[in-house]
Each structure stands twice: as C-alpha cells, then as structure tokens.
Short mmCIF file of C-alpha atoms and ligand atoms in Angstrom, two decimals:
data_model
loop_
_atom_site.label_atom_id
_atom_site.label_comp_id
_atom_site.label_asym_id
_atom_site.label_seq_id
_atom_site.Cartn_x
_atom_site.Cartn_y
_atom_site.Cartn_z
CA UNK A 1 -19.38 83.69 -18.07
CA UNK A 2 -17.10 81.08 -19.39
CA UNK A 3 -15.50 83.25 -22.58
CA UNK A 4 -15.54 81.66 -25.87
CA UNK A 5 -11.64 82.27 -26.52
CA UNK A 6 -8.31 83.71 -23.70
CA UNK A 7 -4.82 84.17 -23.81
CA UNK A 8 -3.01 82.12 -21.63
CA UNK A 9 -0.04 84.12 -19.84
CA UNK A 10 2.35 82.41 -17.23
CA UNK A 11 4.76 84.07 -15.26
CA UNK A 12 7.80 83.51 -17.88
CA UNK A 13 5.70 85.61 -20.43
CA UNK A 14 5.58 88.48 -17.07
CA UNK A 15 9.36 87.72 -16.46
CA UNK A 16 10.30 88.00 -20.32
CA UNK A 17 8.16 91.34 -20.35
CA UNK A 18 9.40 92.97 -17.36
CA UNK A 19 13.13 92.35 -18.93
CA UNK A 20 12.23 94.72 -21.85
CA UNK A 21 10.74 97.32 -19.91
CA UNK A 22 13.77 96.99 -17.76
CA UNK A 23 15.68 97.36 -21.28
CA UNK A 24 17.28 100.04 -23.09
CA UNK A 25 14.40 99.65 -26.42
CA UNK A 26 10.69 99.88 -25.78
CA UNK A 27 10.59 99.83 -29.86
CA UNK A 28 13.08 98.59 -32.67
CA UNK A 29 15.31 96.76 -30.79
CA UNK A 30 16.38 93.29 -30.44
CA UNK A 31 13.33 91.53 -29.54
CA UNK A 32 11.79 92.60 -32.60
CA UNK A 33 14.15 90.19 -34.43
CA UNK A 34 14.24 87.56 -31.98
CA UNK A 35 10.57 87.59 -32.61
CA UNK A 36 10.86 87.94 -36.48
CA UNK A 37 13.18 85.41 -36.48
CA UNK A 38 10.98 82.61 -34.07
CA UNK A 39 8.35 83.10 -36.26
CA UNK A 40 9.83 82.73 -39.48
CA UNK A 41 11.34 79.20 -38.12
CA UNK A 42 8.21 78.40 -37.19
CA UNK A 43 6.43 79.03 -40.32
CA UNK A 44 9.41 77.41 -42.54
CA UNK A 45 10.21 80.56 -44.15
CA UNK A 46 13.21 82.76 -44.21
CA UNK A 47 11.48 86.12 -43.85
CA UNK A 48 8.64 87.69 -40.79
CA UNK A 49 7.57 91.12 -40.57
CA UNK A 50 6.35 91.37 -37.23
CA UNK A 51 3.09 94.57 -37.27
CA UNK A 52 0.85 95.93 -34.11
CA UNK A 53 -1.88 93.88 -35.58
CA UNK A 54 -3.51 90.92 -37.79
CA UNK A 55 -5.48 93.79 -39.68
CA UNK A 56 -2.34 95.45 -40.30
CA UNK A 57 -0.42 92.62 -41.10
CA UNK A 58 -3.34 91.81 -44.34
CA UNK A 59 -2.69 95.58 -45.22
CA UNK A 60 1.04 95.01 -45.37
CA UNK A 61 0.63 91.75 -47.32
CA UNK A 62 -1.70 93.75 -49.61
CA UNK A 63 0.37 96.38 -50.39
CA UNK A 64 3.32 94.59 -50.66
CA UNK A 65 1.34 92.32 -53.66
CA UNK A 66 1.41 95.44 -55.52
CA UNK A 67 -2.66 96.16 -54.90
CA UNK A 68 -4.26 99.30 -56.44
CA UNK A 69 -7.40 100.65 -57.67
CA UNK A 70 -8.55 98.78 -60.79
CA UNK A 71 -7.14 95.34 -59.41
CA UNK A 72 -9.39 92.46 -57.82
CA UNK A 73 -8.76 90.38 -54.83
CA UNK A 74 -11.17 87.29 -54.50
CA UNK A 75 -11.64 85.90 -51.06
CA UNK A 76 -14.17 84.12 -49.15
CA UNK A 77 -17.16 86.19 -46.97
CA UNK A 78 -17.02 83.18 -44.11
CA UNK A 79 -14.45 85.87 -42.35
CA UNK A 80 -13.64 88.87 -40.13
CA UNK A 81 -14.31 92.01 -42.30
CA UNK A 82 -10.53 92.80 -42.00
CA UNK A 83 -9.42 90.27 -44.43
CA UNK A 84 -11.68 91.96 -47.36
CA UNK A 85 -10.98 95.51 -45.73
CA UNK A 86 -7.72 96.06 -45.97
CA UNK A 87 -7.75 95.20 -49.67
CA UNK A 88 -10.51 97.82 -50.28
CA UNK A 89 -8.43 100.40 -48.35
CA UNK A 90 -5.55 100.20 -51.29
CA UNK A 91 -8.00 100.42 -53.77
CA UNK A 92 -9.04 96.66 -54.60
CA UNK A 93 -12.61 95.43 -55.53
CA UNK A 94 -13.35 92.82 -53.49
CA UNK A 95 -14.91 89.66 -55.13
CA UNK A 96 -16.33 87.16 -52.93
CA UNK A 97 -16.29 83.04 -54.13
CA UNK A 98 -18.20 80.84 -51.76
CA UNK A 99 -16.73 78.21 -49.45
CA UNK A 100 -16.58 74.42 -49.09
CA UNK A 101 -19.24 73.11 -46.82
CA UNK A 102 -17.14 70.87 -44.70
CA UNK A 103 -14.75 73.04 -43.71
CA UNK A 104 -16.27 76.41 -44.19
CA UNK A 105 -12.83 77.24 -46.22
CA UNK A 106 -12.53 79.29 -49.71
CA UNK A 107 -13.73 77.06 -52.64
CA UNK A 108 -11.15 76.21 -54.89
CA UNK A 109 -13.39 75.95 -58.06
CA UNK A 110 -15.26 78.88 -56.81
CA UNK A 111 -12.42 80.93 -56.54
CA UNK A 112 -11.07 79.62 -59.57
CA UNK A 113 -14.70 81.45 -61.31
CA UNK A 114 -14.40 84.85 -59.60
CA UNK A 115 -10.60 84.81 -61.32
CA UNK A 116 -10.94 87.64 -64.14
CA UNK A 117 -8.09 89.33 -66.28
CA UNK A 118 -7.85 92.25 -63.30
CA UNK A 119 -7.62 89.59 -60.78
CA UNK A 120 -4.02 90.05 -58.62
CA UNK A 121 -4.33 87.97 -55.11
CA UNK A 122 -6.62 85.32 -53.77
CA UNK A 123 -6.59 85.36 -50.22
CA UNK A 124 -8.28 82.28 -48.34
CA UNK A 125 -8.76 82.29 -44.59
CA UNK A 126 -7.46 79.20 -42.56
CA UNK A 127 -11.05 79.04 -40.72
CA UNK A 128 -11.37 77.60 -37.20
CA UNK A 129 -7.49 76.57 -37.99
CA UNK A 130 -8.05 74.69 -40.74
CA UNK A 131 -5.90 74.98 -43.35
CA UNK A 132 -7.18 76.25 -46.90
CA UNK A 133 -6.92 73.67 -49.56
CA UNK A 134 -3.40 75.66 -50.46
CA UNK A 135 -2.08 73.25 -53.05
CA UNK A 136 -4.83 73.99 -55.14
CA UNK A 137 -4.78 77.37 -54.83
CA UNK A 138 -1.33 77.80 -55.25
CA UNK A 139 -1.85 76.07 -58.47
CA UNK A 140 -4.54 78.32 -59.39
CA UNK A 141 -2.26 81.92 -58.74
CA UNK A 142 0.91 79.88 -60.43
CA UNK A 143 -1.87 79.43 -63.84
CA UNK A 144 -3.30 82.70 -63.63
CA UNK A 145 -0.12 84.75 -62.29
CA UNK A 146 -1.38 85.72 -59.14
CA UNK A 147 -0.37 85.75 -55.55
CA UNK A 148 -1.97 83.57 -52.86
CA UNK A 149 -2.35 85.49 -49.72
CA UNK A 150 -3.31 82.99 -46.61
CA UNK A 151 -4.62 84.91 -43.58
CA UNK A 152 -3.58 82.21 -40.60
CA UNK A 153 -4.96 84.30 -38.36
CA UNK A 154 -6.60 81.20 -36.66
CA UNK A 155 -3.85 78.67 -37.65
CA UNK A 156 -0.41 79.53 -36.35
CA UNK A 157 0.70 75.89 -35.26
CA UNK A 158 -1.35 74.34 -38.04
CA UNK A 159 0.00 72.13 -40.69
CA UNK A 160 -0.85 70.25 -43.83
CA UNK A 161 0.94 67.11 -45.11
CA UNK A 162 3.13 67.85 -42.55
CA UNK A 163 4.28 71.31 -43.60
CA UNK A 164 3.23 74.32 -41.21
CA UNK A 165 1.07 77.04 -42.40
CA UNK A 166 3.25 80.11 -42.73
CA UNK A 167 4.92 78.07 -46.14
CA UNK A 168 1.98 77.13 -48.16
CA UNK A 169 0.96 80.51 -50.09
CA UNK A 170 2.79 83.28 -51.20
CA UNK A 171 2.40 85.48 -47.94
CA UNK A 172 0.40 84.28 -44.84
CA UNK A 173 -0.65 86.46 -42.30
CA UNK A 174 -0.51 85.80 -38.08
CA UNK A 175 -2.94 87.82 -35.70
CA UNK A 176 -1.67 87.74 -32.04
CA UNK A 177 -4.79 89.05 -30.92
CA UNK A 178 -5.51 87.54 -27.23
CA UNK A 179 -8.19 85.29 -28.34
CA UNK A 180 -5.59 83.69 -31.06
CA UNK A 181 -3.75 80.45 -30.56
CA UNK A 182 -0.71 82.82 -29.50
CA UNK A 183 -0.82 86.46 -28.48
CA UNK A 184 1.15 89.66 -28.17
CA UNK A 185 -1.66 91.36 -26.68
CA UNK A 186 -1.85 93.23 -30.26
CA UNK A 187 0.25 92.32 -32.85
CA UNK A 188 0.67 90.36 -36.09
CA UNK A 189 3.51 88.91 -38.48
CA UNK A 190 3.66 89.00 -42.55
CA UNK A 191 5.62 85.62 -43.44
CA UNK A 192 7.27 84.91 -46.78
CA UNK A 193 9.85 82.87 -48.66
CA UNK A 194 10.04 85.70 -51.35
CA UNK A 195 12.57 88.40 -50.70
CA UNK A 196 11.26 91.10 -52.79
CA UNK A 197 7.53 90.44 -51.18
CA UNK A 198 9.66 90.50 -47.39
CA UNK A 199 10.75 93.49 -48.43
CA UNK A 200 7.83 95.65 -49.72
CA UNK A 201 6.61 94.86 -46.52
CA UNK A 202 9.24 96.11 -44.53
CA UNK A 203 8.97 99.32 -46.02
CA UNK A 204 5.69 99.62 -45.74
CA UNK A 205 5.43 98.83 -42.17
CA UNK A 206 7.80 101.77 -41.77
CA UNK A 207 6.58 104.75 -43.43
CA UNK A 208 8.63 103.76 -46.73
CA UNK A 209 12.27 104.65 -45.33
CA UNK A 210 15.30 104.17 -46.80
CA UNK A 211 18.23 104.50 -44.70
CA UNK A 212 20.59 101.91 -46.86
CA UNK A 213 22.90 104.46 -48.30
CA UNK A 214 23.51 101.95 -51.47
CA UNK A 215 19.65 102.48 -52.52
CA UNK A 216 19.47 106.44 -51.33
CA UNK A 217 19.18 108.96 -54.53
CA UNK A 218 20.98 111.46 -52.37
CA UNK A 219 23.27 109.63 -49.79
CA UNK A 220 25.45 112.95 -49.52
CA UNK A 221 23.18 114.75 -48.17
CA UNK A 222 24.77 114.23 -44.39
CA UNK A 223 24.55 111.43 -42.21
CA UNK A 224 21.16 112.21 -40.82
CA UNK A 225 20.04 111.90 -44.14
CA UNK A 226 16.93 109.06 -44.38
CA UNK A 227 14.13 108.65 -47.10
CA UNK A 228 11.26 107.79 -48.05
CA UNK A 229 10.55 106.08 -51.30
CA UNK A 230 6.69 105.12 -51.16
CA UNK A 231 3.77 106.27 -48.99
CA UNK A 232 3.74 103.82 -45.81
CA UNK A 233 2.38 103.65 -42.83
CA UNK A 234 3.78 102.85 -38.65
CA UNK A 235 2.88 99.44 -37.58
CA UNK A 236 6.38 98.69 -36.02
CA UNK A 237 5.28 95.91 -32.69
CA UNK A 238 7.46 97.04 -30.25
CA UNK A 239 10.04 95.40 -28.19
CA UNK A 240 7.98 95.13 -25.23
CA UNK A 241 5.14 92.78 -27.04
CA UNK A 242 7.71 91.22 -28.97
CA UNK A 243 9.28 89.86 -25.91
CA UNK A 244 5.90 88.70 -25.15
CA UNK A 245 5.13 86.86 -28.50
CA UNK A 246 8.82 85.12 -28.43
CA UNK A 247 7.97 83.35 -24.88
CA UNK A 248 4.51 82.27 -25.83
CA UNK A 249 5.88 80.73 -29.01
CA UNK A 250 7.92 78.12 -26.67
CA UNK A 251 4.26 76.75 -25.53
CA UNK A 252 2.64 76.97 -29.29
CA UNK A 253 3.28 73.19 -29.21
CA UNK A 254 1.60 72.60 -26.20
CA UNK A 255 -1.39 75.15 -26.62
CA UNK A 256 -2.37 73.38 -29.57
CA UNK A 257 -1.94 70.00 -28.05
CA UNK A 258 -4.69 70.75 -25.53
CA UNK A 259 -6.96 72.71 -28.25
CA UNK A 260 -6.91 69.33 -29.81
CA UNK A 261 -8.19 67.35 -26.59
CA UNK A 262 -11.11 69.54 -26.39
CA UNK A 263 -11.80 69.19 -29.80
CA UNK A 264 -11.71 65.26 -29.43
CA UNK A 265 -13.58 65.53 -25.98
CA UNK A 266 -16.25 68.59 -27.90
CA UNK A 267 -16.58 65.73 -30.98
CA UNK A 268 -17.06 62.70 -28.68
CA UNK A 269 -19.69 64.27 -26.79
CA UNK A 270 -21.53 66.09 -29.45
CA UNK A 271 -21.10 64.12 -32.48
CA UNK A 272 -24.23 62.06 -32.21
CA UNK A 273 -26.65 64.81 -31.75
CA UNK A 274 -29.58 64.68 -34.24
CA UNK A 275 -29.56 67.73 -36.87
CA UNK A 276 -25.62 68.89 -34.92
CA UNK A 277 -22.20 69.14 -37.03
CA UNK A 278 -19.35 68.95 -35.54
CA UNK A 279 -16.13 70.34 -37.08
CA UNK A 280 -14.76 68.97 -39.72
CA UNK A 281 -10.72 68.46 -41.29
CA UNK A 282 -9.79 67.31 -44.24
CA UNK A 283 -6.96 64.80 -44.60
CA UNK A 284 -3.34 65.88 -44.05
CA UNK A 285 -4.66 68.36 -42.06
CA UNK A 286 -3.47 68.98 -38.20
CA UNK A 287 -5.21 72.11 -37.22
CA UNK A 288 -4.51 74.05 -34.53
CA UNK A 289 -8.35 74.51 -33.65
CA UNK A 290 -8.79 78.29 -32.69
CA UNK A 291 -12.47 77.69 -33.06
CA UNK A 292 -14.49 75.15 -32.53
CA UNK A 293 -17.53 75.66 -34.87
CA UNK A 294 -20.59 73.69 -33.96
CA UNK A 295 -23.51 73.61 -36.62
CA UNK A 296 -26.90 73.03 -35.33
CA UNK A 297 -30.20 73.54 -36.57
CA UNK A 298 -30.82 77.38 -38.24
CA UNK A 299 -33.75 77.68 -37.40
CA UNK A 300 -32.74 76.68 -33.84
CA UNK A 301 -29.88 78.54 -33.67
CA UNK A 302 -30.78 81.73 -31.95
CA UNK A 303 -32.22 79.81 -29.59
CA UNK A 304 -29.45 77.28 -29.02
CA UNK A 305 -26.89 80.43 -28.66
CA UNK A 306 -29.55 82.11 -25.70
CA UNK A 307 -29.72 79.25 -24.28
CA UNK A 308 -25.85 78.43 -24.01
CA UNK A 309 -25.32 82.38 -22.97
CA UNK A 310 -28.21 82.31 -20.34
CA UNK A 311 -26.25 78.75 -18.53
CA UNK A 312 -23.27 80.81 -18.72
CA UNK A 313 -20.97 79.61 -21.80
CA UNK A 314 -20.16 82.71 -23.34
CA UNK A 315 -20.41 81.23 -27.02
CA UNK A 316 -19.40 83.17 -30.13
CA UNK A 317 -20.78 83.62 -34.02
CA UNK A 318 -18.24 83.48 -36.58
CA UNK A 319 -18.77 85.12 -38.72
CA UNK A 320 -21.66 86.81 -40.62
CA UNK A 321 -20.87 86.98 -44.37
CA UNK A 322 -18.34 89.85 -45.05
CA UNK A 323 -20.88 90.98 -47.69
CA UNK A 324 -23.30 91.72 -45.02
CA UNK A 325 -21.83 94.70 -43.53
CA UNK A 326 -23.45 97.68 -44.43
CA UNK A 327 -20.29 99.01 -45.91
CA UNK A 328 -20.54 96.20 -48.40
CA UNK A 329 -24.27 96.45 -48.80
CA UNK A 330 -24.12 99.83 -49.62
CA UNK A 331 -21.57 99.18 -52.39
CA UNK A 332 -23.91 96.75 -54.07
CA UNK A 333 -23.17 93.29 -52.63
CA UNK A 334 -26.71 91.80 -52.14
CA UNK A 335 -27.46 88.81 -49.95
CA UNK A 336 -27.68 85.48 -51.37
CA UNK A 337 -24.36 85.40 -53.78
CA UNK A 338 -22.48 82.56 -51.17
CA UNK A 339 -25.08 80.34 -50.13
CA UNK A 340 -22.88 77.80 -48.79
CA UNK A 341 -21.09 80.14 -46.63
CA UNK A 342 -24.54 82.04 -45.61
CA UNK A 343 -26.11 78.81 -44.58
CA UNK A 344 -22.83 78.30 -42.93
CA UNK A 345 -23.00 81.44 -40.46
CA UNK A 346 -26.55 80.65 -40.25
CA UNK A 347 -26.29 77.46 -38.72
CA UNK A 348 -22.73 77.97 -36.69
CA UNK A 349 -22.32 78.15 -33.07
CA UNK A 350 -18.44 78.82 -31.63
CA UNK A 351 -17.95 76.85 -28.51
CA UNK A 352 -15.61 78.19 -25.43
CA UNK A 353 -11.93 77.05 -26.70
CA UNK A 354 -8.70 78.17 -25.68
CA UNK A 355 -5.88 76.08 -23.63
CA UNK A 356 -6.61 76.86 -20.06
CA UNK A 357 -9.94 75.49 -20.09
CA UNK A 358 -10.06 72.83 -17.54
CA UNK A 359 -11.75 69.17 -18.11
CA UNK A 360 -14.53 70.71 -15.73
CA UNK A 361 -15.12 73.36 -17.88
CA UNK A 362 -15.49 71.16 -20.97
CA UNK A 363 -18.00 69.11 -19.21
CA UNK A 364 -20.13 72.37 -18.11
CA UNK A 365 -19.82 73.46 -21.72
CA UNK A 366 -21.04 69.70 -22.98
CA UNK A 367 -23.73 69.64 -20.68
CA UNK A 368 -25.18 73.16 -20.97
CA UNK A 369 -25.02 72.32 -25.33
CA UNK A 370 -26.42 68.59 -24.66
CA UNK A 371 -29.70 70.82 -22.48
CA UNK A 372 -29.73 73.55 -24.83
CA UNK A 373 -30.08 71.18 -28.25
CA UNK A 374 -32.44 69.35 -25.92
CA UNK A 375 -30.67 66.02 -26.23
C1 LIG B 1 -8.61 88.27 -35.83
C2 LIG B 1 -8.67 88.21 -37.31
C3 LIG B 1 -8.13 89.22 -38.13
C4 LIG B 1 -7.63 90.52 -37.59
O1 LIG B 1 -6.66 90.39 -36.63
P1 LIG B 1 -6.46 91.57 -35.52
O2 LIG B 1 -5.18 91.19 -34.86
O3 LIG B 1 -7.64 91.51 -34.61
O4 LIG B 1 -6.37 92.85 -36.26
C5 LIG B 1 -8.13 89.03 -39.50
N1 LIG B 1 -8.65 87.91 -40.05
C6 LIG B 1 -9.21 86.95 -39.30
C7 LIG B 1 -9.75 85.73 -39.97
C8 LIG B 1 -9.25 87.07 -37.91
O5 LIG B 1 -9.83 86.12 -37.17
#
C-alpha cells in the first residue's frame, strides 16, 4: 500500500545521527541549539523552543499565552484534536468558528464572532500547508488584545507574501512528526519574536527551573541550588533527534519543491473531473503542501476512499470535526455548529503526498482516482 504521507531519510540524516550517539549528550547539549537556532532562521524569528512533539509544542504555546480556566481559545474543528486539546488541558473552553470553504482554513469573520470578553488566543491551523489568512487575524488579536497562536504543523517551508510561516502570528507551532514536511521522528518547535512568550516556554518545557542565580529567591543556598518557579512539565527533544531535525532542514527547500510538482501533476490530472475539487491557495500564498486534499462527491465519498484503498493507494481523511470526538460530544458540542467545515470533512479525500514519491507513483495514484471517480 502506497502510504498517504513518509519521512524521507538519506544517509547524511544516519551520518548526522550516529555523530550524536557517538557524542558526549544524548539530551541538552549542543544540537539542541543548533536545532533551535536553524529553525528560528528559518521561521524569521529570533526565538525556537524545540519539544518531543507538535502536541506538546501547542501545550507550551498555550501555557506560555497565560491560558487558565475561565479563559476561551477559538479555533477551527477542520483539525487534529491536539490543537483544541491542549488548550482544554490548561483549563480553556474551547470555542469552535467555522472555516473558509476554499481553503478549509479558520474564518476570519467567524472567528472574529466567537471573540467574547474571556476570549485570550485564536489559534488557526495552516491546513494542507496553507497558510491561515494571518494578516487578518493578527489584526483581529491586535483589536481585541489577544494572541494569535498558528499551529504550522503542516506548513514549515510555507510562506505568504513572501514571508515564511513561523513570523506571521504571535507563536506558531512545528510538528516533526514523520508524516510532516520535515521530521525528527517525534518532535516539535514553539517559534516567537516575543521574548517574554520565548521564555514562558522555556520554562515550561522544563519543569519551571530556574537555575539563573540573578532571578533565584535563594541563590545562597549552595551551588547545587536550582528552582522551580511554576508547575511545568519535560518535553526537552534530545540531542540525538535534534541532530536529525538540523540535517533534514538543509533539504526543506527541496522537499517542498517536489510536494509542489505533485500538486501541479495531482491538479492537472484531476482538475476536470465532474463534481471533484482540487486544492485550493489563495494569493500570496506558496504552501508547502503536506496534504493534498481532494473533494469529491459526499455521498460518493466512502466509496471513492474503498475504492482508492482496495487498488492500493493508502489515502487518508483529514480530519473529522474536532467537535465530533466523543470527548467533545459529551461536553455539549452538538453536530451541525461548522457546516462549512463538516461538509468539508465530508467530502475530503487526502491523496498519497510526501517527496519520495516517484512520477510512477503519481501516475498509479491518478489512475486508480480517475477509475475510482469513474472518469
Ligand atoms: C500532527 C498535528 C499535530 C500534532 O503533532 P504531533 O507531533 O503528532 O504531536 C497538531 N496539529 C495538527 C494540525 C497536526 O497535523
């Protein structure tokens, strides 16, 4: 079965992780902030946080925004659960605005509606790659005081107007997850321009130590003295993925470049299909497609997706409606309240794409969609 997303490891990625095995630090060392600081170039920012996962990197940029019970975060449901989750975890209720029907990306306006006095962070998803409308929702948290929280987990190597995601909201989160444009095997990043926000994160990732003597409330105490001045938690990446994540950052560039020829050779071949969407980007926008969301037919769907499995494409659905989980459901969230981003899911298809697919695969994948739309 073809798979619908796979890391792409070369021997410099083995070469670069053998060295830190080989190394005095499995953990905390110096490819941690090689790492940190190849990401933060490559977002445009000054600060990373590097954390052992995408999930862990929202619950870093959550808690660093200050979130506790009694304050709302407003995000879209056309996401992984994670993204609402890890809000819920510190406390947040989580109110969900629909999505934009072209791209399948948070509302503005809509968001703009679930905005109440209790309101702290709006967090849009980049989905497929695609980058949220950020301008306007940067406008929106600079009216209403808020912070905009992007979760790039799908759009590390994106950019709009020409500047990358990782600078566009007040704190984006990465996912190196192997089925992400880049991976660490697990692992994640919190990127910033704000120092305080860098550094709430830092000490959360960390179980709230304080080992600067400067801030200590007892540096006397001896010089194995350390503290801890809020609850936190361990989601230090270690050296040994870090390593990883540095060397597959030198191909970004070139794993997006070929995401974006199967896109063109997915929308050239598909685009003319009665009742079939292709994927759709605004202008300004160079995504770095993680996805490649095909909309066909709902009522179709299920069989379209059998179809595609039986001939061997191992195709995806992302993602049901956060709101849908039973953890949700049980909470109160009923069905219906984003129709544009339930008719989404309902109609969406995720075709194989990742950069070592070969121009014979994307032909097996065209044909086996062209047979199983019945074109
Ligand atoms: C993958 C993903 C996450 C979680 O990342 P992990 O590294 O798997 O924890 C969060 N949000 C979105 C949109 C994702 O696709």
């Amino acid at each position: 079965m073809l798979p619908y997303g796979r890391q792409s490891i070369d021997p410099e990625d083995i070469a670069a992780v053998e060295a830190a095995l080989r190394s005095d630090w499995l953990t905390t060392g110096p490819e941690v902030d090689r790492f940190e600081a190849a990401v933060a170039a490559r977002a445009g920012v000054d600060h990373a946080v590097s954390v052992t996962s995408g999930t862990a990197a929202l619950h870093v940029a959550y808690a660093a925004a200050g979130i506790e019970p009694g304050d709302e975060v407003v995000t879209t449901p056309l996401t992984f659960a994670a993204t609402a989750a890890t809000a819920a975890l510190l406390g947040a209720k989580i109110v969900f605005a629909d999505v934009d029907p072209a791209t399948g990306n948070l509302d503005p306006a809509a968001a703009e509606a679930a905005v109440t006095s209790r309101t702290r962070v709006v967090a849009g998803v980049d989905y497929a790659g695609v980058p949220v409308d950020a301008p306007a929702l940067q406008d929106l948290a600079a009216r209403k005081d808020l912070l905009f929280l992007e979760d790039a987990a799908h759009s590390i190597g994106s950019t709009l107007d020409g500047k990358p995601v990782g600078s566009l909201a007040d704190l984006t989160t990465y996912s190196f997850f192997p089925t992400k444009n880049l991976t660490t095997a697990e692992g994640g990043a919190v990127v910033t321009a704000d120092e305080e926000l860098a550094a709430r994160a830092r000490a959360f990732k960390n179980h709230g130590l304080v080992r600067d003597r400067s801030l200590q409330r007892t540096p006397d105490e001896g010089p194995w003295h350390q503290e801890v001045h809020s609850f936190g938690l361990n989601y230090r990446l270690p050296d040994v993925l870090s390593a990883l994540g540095t060397s597959q950052l030198t191909r970004l560039d070139a794993f997006v470049a070929r995401r974006a020829e199967v896109k063109k050779a997915y929308d050239e071949a598909l685009g003319d299909l009665d009742g079939v969407e292709i994927p759709f980007a605004p202008e300004g926008a160079a995504p770095a497609w993680h996805l490649y969301p095909l909309r066909v037919p709902a009522e179709r769907r299920r069989a379209i997706f059998d179809s595609l499995r039986e001939q061997g494409i191992g195709v995806q659905v992302n993602y049901i409606p956060a709101y849908w989980h039973p953890v949700f459901e049980d909470l109160g969230y009923q069905r219906g309240m984003c129709p544009v981003a339930e008719d989404y899911y309902r109609r969406e298809i995720s075709l194989p794409m990742f950069p070592s697919l070969t121009d014979a695969d994307v032909e097996s994948v065209i044909a086996a969609t062209r047979k199983a739309v019945g074109a």
